[in-house]
Coordinates of C-alpha atoms and ligand atoms in Angstrom, one line a residue:
M1 CA 49.2 152.4 156.8
S2 CA 48.2 149.8 159.3
E3 CA 50.9 148.4 161.7
K4 CA 50.3 145.0 160.1
Y5 CA 52.3 146.1 157.0
M6 CA 55.1 148.0 158.6
V7 CA 58.5 146.5 158.0
E8 CA 61.2 147.1 160.6
P9 CA 64.1 144.9 159.6
D10 CA 66.5 143.7 162.3
L11 CA 69.8 143.3 160.5
Q12 CA 71.5 141.6 163.5
F13 CA 68.7 139.0 163.4
I14 CA 69.4 138.2 159.8
D15 CA 73.1 137.8 160.5
D16 CA 72.3 135.6 163.5
V17 CA 70.0 133.3 161.6
M18 CA 72.5 133.0 158.8
G19 CA 75.2 132.1 161.4
L20 CA 73.0 129.4 162.9
G21 CA 72.8 127.5 159.7
G22 CA 70.4 129.6 157.6
E23 CA 73.2 131.1 155.5
S24 CA 71.3 130.4 152.2
L25 CA 68.2 132.3 153.1
K26 CA 68.9 135.3 150.8
K27 CA 68.9 133.0 147.7
C28 CA 65.1 132.6 148.0
F29 CA 63.1 134.2 145.1
Q30 CA 59.7 133.3 146.5
C31 CA 58.6 130.8 143.9
A32 CA 56.6 128.9 146.6
T33 CA 57.8 125.4 145.5
C34 CA 58.7 124.7 149.1
S35 CA 55.3 125.4 150.5
V36 CA 53.7 123.2 147.9
A37 CA 56.2 120.4 148.5
C38 CA 56.0 120.4 152.3
P39 CA 54.0 117.3 153.3
I40 CA 52.9 118.7 156.6
A41 CA 52.3 122.5 156.0
P42 CA 48.6 123.5 156.5
E43 CA 46.6 124.7 153.5
N44 CA 45.8 128.0 155.3
K45 CA 49.0 130.1 155.2
P46 CA 51.4 127.2 154.5
F47 CA 55.1 127.4 155.4
P48 CA 58.0 127.8 154.7
R49 CA 57.8 130.3 151.9
K50 CA 56.4 133.1 154.1
E51 CA 59.1 132.4 156.7
M52 CA 61.7 132.7 154.0
I53 CA 60.7 136.2 153.0
A54 CA 60.2 137.3 156.7
A55 CA 63.7 136.0 157.5
S56 CA 65.3 137.8 154.6
W57 CA 63.5 141.0 155.7
G58 CA 64.7 140.5 159.3
L59 CA 61.2 140.3 160.8
K60 CA 62.3 138.9 164.1
D61 CA 59.1 139.4 166.1
K62 CA 57.1 137.7 163.3
L63 CA 59.3 134.7 163.3
V64 CA 60.5 134.0 166.9
G65 CA 56.9 133.8 168.1
N66 CA 55.7 131.9 165.0
G67 CA 54.3 128.5 165.9
D68 CA 54.7 127.3 162.3
I69 CA 58.5 127.1 162.5
W70 CA 58.0 124.3 165.1
L71 CA 55.5 122.4 163.0
C72 CA 58.4 121.8 160.5
H73 CA 60.2 118.5 161.3
Q74 CA 63.2 119.2 159.1
C75 CA 62.5 116.4 156.6
G76 CA 64.4 118.3 153.9
D77 CA 61.8 117.7 151.1
C78 CA 61.5 121.5 150.5
S79 CA 65.3 122.0 150.5
T80 CA 65.7 119.2 147.9
L81 CA 63.1 120.7 145.5
C82 CA 64.1 124.4 146.0
P83 CA 65.3 125.6 142.6
R84 CA 67.5 128.2 144.2
G85 CA 69.3 126.1 146.8
A86 CA 67.9 128.3 149.5
K87 CA 67.5 125.3 151.9
P88 CA 64.3 126.4 153.6
G89 CA 64.4 123.4 155.9
D90 CA 67.8 124.6 157.3
V91 CA 66.5 128.2 157.6
L92 CA 63.6 127.0 159.7
A93 CA 66.0 125.0 161.9
A94 CA 68.1 128.1 162.4
L95 CA 65.0 130.1 163.3
R96 CA 64.1 127.4 165.9
S97 CA 67.6 127.7 167.4
Y98 CA 67.2 131.4 167.6
A99 CA 63.8 131.1 169.2
I100 CA 65.1 128.8 171.9
T101 CA 67.8 131.2 173.0
E102 CA 65.3 134.1 172.8
Y103 CA 62.8 132.6 175.2
A104 CA 65.2 130.9 177.7
Q105 CA 66.4 133.2 180.5
P106 CA 69.0 134.2 181.4
K107 CA 70.0 134.9 177.8
A108 CA 73.7 135.1 178.8
L109 CA 73.6 131.4 179.7
G110 CA 71.9 130.6 176.5
K111 CA 74.6 132.3 174.5
M112 CA 77.3 130.3 176.4
V113 CA 75.6 127.0 175.8
N114 CA 75.5 127.7 172.0
D115 CA 79.0 129.0 171.8
P116 CA 81.6 126.2 171.1
K117 CA 84.3 128.3 172.7
K118 CA 82.4 128.1 176.1
F119 CA 82.0 124.4 176.1
W120 CA 84.9 123.7 178.4
T121 CA 83.9 126.5 180.8
L122 CA 80.4 124.9 181.0
T123 CA 82.0 121.5 181.5
A124 CA 84.3 122.7 184.3
V125 CA 81.3 123.6 186.5
P126 CA 80.0 120.0 186.9
A127 CA 83.5 118.6 186.7
V128 CA 84.5 120.6 189.8
I129 CA 81.3 120.0 191.7
F130 CA 81.4 116.2 191.2
A131 CA 85.1 116.0 192.0
L132 CA 84.5 117.8 195.3
L133 CA 81.5 115.5 196.0
A134 CA 83.6 112.4 195.2
I135 CA 86.3 113.6 197.7
M136 CA 83.7 114.2 200.4
T137 CA 82.0 110.8 199.8
M138 CA 85.2 108.8 199.9
F139 CA 86.9 110.6 202.8
G140 CA 83.9 111.8 204.8
G141 CA 81.4 109.0 204.2
S142 CA 81.5 107.6 207.8
F143 CA 81.1 111.1 209.2
M144 CA 78.0 111.7 207.1
A145 CA 76.6 108.2 208.0
G146 CA 77.0 109.2 211.6
I147 CA 74.8 112.2 211.1
F148 CA 72.1 110.8 208.8
G149 CA 72.3 107.1 209.8
G150 CA 74.0 104.4 207.7
E151 CA 70.8 103.2 206.1
L152 CA 69.8 106.6 204.8
W153 CA 73.3 107.7 203.8
Y154 CA 74.5 104.5 202.1
H155 CA 71.1 103.4 200.8
T156 CA 71.7 99.9 202.0
H157 CA 69.6 97.6 204.2
D158 CA 72.3 97.0 206.8
G159 CA 73.5 100.6 207.1
N160 CA 77.0 99.8 205.8
P161 CA 78.6 100.8 202.5
F162 CA 77.7 98.5 199.6
P163 CA 80.3 95.8 199.7
G164 CA 82.4 96.1 196.5
I165 CA 82.1 98.5 193.6
A166 CA 79.1 100.8 193.5
A167 CA 78.7 104.3 192.0
S168 CA 77.3 105.5 195.4
N169 CA 80.6 104.5 197.1
F170 CA 82.3 107.0 194.8
I171 CA 79.8 109.8 194.9
S172 CA 76.9 109.5 197.4
S173 CA 73.4 109.2 195.8
W174 CA 72.4 111.9 198.3
F175 CA 74.9 114.3 196.9
V176 CA 73.8 113.5 193.3
D177 CA 70.2 114.1 194.2
M178 CA 71.1 117.4 196.0
I179 CA 72.5 118.6 192.7
F180 CA 69.8 117.3 190.4
V181 CA 66.6 118.1 192.3
P182 CA 67.3 121.9 192.5
L183 CA 68.5 121.7 188.9
A184 CA 65.1 120.2 187.9
I185 CA 63.3 123.0 189.7
F186 CA 65.5 125.6 187.8
V187 CA 64.8 123.9 184.5
V188 CA 61.1 123.8 185.0
T189 CA 61.1 127.5 186.1
V190 CA 63.0 128.6 183.0
F191 CA 60.7 126.6 180.7
A192 CA 57.6 127.9 182.5
I193 CA 58.7 131.6 181.9
G194 CA 59.8 130.9 178.3
L195 CA 56.5 129.0 177.4
K196 CA 54.3 131.7 178.9
N197 CA 55.9 134.3 176.6
F198 CA 56.1 131.9 173.7
I199 CA 52.4 131.0 173.8
A200 CA 51.4 134.6 174.1
D201 CA 53.5 135.6 171.1
M202 CA 52.3 132.6 169.1
H203 CA 48.7 133.5 169.7
K204 CA 49.3 137.2 168.9
N205 CA 50.9 136.3 165.6
A206 CA 48.2 133.7 164.7
L207 CA 45.5 136.3 165.3
L208 CA 47.4 139.0 163.3
E209 CA 47.9 136.6 160.4
G210 CA 44.4 135.1 160.4
K211 CA 45.6 131.6 161.4
T212 CA 43.0 131.2 164.1
A213 CA 39.5 132.3 164.9
K214 CA 39.9 131.9 168.6
E215 CA 40.2 135.2 170.3
K216 CA 41.5 133.9 173.7
I217 CA 43.3 130.8 174.9
D218 CA 41.2 128.6 177.1
V219 CA 43.8 127.0 179.4
K220 CA 41.7 123.9 180.2
E221 CA 40.8 123.3 176.5
F222 CA 44.5 123.8 175.6
L223 CA 45.6 121.2 178.1
M224 CA 42.9 118.8 176.9
T225 CA 44.2 119.2 173.4
L226 CA 47.7 118.2 174.6
K227 CA 46.2 114.8 175.3
T228 CA 45.3 114.3 171.6
V229 CA 48.7 115.6 170.4
L230 CA 51.0 113.4 172.6
P231 CA 50.0 110.1 170.9
K232 CA 50.7 111.7 167.5
I233 CA 54.2 112.7 168.7
A234 CA 54.8 109.3 170.2
K235 CA 53.9 107.7 166.9
H236 CA 56.1 110.1 164.9
R237 CA 53.3 110.7 162.5
Q238 CA 54.9 113.9 161.0
F239 CA 58.2 112.2 160.4
T240 CA 56.6 109.4 158.5
Q241 CA 55.1 111.8 156.0
C242 CA 58.6 112.8 154.9
G243 CA 59.9 111.8 151.5
E244 CA 63.6 112.6 151.8
N245 CA 64.5 111.8 155.4
R246 CA 61.9 109.2 156.3
E247 CA 64.5 106.9 157.9
R248 CA 65.1 109.6 160.6
S249 CA 61.9 108.6 162.3
T250 CA 63.3 105.3 163.6
A251 CA 66.5 106.8 165.0
H252 CA 64.5 109.7 166.5
M253 CA 62.0 107.4 168.0
M254 CA 64.7 105.2 169.6
V255 CA 66.3 108.3 171.2
L256 CA 63.0 109.7 172.4
F257 CA 61.8 106.4 173.9
S258 CA 65.2 105.8 175.5
F259 CA 65.0 109.0 177.4
I260 CA 61.5 108.2 178.5
G261 CA 62.7 104.8 179.6
L262 CA 65.6 106.3 181.5
F263 CA 63.3 108.9 183.1
I264 CA 61.1 106.1 184.3
V265 CA 64.1 104.2 185.7
T266 CA 65.4 107.3 187.5
S267 CA 61.9 108.0 189.0
V268 CA 61.4 104.4 190.2
V269 CA 64.9 104.3 191.8
F270 CA 64.3 107.7 193.5
V271 CA 61.0 106.5 195.0
G272 CA 62.5 103.2 195.9
V273 CA 65.4 104.8 197.7
Y274 CA 63.7 107.6 199.6
F275 CA 60.2 106.1 200.2
L276 CA 60.6 102.3 200.2
H277 CA 64.2 102.2 201.6
Q278 CA 65.3 99.9 198.8
G279 CA 69.1 99.6 198.4
T280 CA 71.1 100.2 195.2
P281 CA 72.6 98.9 192.9
Y282 CA 69.7 96.7 191.7
S283 CA 70.1 93.1 190.7
Q284 CA 70.7 92.4 187.0
L285 CA 67.5 90.4 187.1
N286 CA 65.3 93.3 188.2
P287 CA 62.9 94.5 185.5
I288 CA 64.0 98.1 186.2
K289 CA 67.5 97.1 185.4
W290 CA 66.4 95.5 182.1
L291 CA 64.5 98.7 181.2
A292 CA 67.7 100.7 182.0
N293 CA 69.8 98.5 179.9
V294 CA 67.4 98.3 176.9
S295 CA 67.0 102.1 177.1
G296 CA 70.8 102.6 177.3
V297 CA 71.5 100.4 174.2
A298 CA 68.6 102.0 172.2
L299 CA 70.0 105.4 173.1
I300 CA 73.5 104.5 171.7
I301 CA 72.1 102.9 168.5
G302 CA 69.6 105.8 167.9
G303 CA 72.5 108.3 168.5
V304 CA 74.8 106.5 166.1
L305 CA 72.1 106.3 163.4
M306 CA 71.5 110.0 163.8
V307 CA 75.2 110.8 163.4
K308 CA 75.3 108.6 160.3
Q309 CA 72.3 110.2 158.7
R310 CA 73.8 113.7 159.3
L311 CA 77.1 112.6 157.8
D312 CA 75.3 111.0 154.8
K313 CA 73.4 114.3 154.2
K314 CA 76.2 116.7 154.8
E315 CA 76.0 118.1 151.2
D316 CA 72.2 118.7 151.5
Q317 CA 71.7 119.6 155.1
V318 CA 73.5 122.1 157.3
S319 CA 74.7 120.6 160.7
S320 CA 75.5 123.3 163.3
Y321 CA 77.3 123.2 166.6
K322 CA 73.9 122.8 168.3
D323 CA 73.3 119.6 166.4
W324 CA 76.7 118.0 167.2
Y325 CA 76.5 119.2 170.8
L326 CA 73.2 117.3 171.4
L327 CA 74.3 114.2 169.5
G328 CA 77.6 114.2 171.4
L329 CA 75.7 114.3 174.7
V330 CA 73.3 111.5 173.7
L331 CA 76.2 109.2 172.8
T332 CA 78.3 110.2 175.9
I333 CA 75.4 109.6 178.2
G334 CA 74.5 106.3 176.7
G335 CA 78.1 105.1 176.3
T336 CA 79.3 106.1 179.8
G337 CA 76.2 104.7 181.4
M338 CA 76.7 101.3 179.8
L339 CA 80.5 101.4 180.4
T340 CA 80.0 102.3 184.1
Q341 CA 77.9 99.2 184.6
M342 CA 80.1 96.9 182.5
S343 CA 83.3 98.0 184.4
R344 CA 81.5 97.5 187.7
L345 CA 80.5 93.9 186.7
G346 CA 84.1 93.4 185.4
G347 CA 85.5 94.4 188.8
S348 CA 87.4 97.6 187.8
A349 CA 86.7 100.3 190.4
F350 CA 88.9 102.8 188.7
L351 CA 87.2 102.4 185.3
C352 CA 83.7 102.3 186.9
Y353 CA 84.2 105.5 188.8
T354 CA 85.9 107.3 185.9
F355 CA 83.0 106.4 183.5
Y356 CA 80.5 107.4 186.2
Y357 CA 82.2 110.7 186.7
V358 CA 82.0 111.5 183.0
H359 CA 78.5 110.2 182.9
L360 CA 77.4 112.6 185.7
I361 CA 79.1 115.6 183.9
S362 CA 77.3 114.8 180.7
V363 CA 73.9 114.3 182.4
F364 CA 74.5 117.7 184.1
H365 CA 75.2 119.2 180.7
L366 CA 72.0 117.8 179.2
F367 CA 69.8 118.7 182.2
A368 CA 71.1 122.1 183.3
Y369 CA 71.5 123.5 179.8
L370 CA 68.4 121.8 178.4
P371 CA 66.2 125.0 178.1
Y372 CA 69.0 126.6 176.0
S373 CA 70.1 123.6 173.8
K374 CA 68.5 122.0 170.8
M375 CA 67.0 119.5 173.3
A376 CA 64.4 122.2 174.2
H377 CA 62.7 121.4 170.9
I378 CA 60.9 118.6 172.8
V379 CA 59.0 121.2 174.8
Y380 CA 58.6 124.0 172.2
R381 CA 57.5 121.7 169.4
T382 CA 55.0 119.9 171.7
V383 CA 53.5 123.2 172.7
A384 CA 53.4 124.5 169.1
M385 CA 51.8 121.4 167.8
T386 CA 49.2 121.6 170.6
Y387 CA 48.5 125.2 169.8
A388 CA 48.1 124.4 166.1
E389 CA 45.6 121.7 167.0
Y390 CA 43.8 123.9 169.5
A391 CA 43.7 126.9 167.1
E392 CA 42.3 124.5 164.4
R393 CA 45.2 125.3 162.2
K394 CA 44.5 122.7 159.5
Ligands
LIG401 S1 62.9 128.7 149.5 FE1 63.3 128.0 147.4 S2 61.4 126.9 146.9 FE2 60.9 128.2 148.7 S3 60.1 130.0 147.8 FE3 62.3 130.4 148.1 S4 63.2 129.8 146.2 FE4 61.1 129.0 146.2
LIG402 S1 61.9 120.6 156.0 FE1 60.1 119.3 155.6 S2 58.6 119.8 157.2 FE2 60.1 121.5 157.2 S3 59.2 123.0 155.8 FE3 60.6 121.7 154.6 S4 59.3 120.2 153.7 FE4 58.2 121.1 155.4

């Protein structure tokens, strides 16, 4: 018998997938209604029926490195039509959760991020770091300004602390950057290792299952394909093909573009401070400030809409800790960002610094634990969609 047809069930894998929200997977009796109903499954080897049988047989290797689980956008059309209530949309979501923790190293950190009991331990790390940095800024600011020079240390034109309330008077922007720049390097490294393995597994599976005719991955051609996929992601083309959860596209788009807007703001401020010697905080009339405010408001509205949609669908769709963790972070980051600014403009240093402290902790959560949380889907789905296009998986 060829290796292709050998079945080596991983019973722990079945339990894990069921625990991640795929508890109904055993109800499937392989009628294939779901694969016919799915608006975005390709004609050649469509999903999710084949993933349902592989999951119930515990075929971990076949599923973790399966690009198709990422092509699913969890519209729920298949779950609504499934005659057995097997909820294939939720099973694929559980498989994606499992795949994220499988590819992100170290795995122990991934387990912690996805364990609700470890939430406060993970929160204590940035809470202690930023508390220490606040003490050092407030009590050792003039000492540091003496070493680095006032202009560099305070990020002001006159080399003195910003007169009045400013987040950087509470925790120096230097300190904040000293935390987040190494974190960014760590996150990129974890993703790079994970993606290298993911792409290799995806290609191996695609060849084995006859989903592609391309023997090898041409890196240059693969990267060129990314250019054609990104506009489709930006337009949310897959979401709009949904029947059941079509309204998710607006909320998802708001959150995605808010993060892009905030990323642009952070990059511009970083360049302004370190290369153009521009002081902070920016005037309310500055276009970058407008972009920050519009992105912050859109993030909150998009997050609230997503929470509402999950609550409205609680009978039909499983919501796991991973879903609520990410939505909680989105709302906390948006809310505390806006409240920090409002309390600064309102003249309350105590409220401004308290909200800023919580804001930094939540941004640390999002950033440092990104390769292990549901947020990692941005990276894995983009790569899987690019691979599908590259492999001519129609
Ligand atoms: S998940 Fe439901 S619709 Fe899909 S094959 Fe199984 S029983 Fe049929
Ligand atoms: S949830 Fe939607 S996109 Fe995913 S498999 Fe089901 S029908 Fe297809």
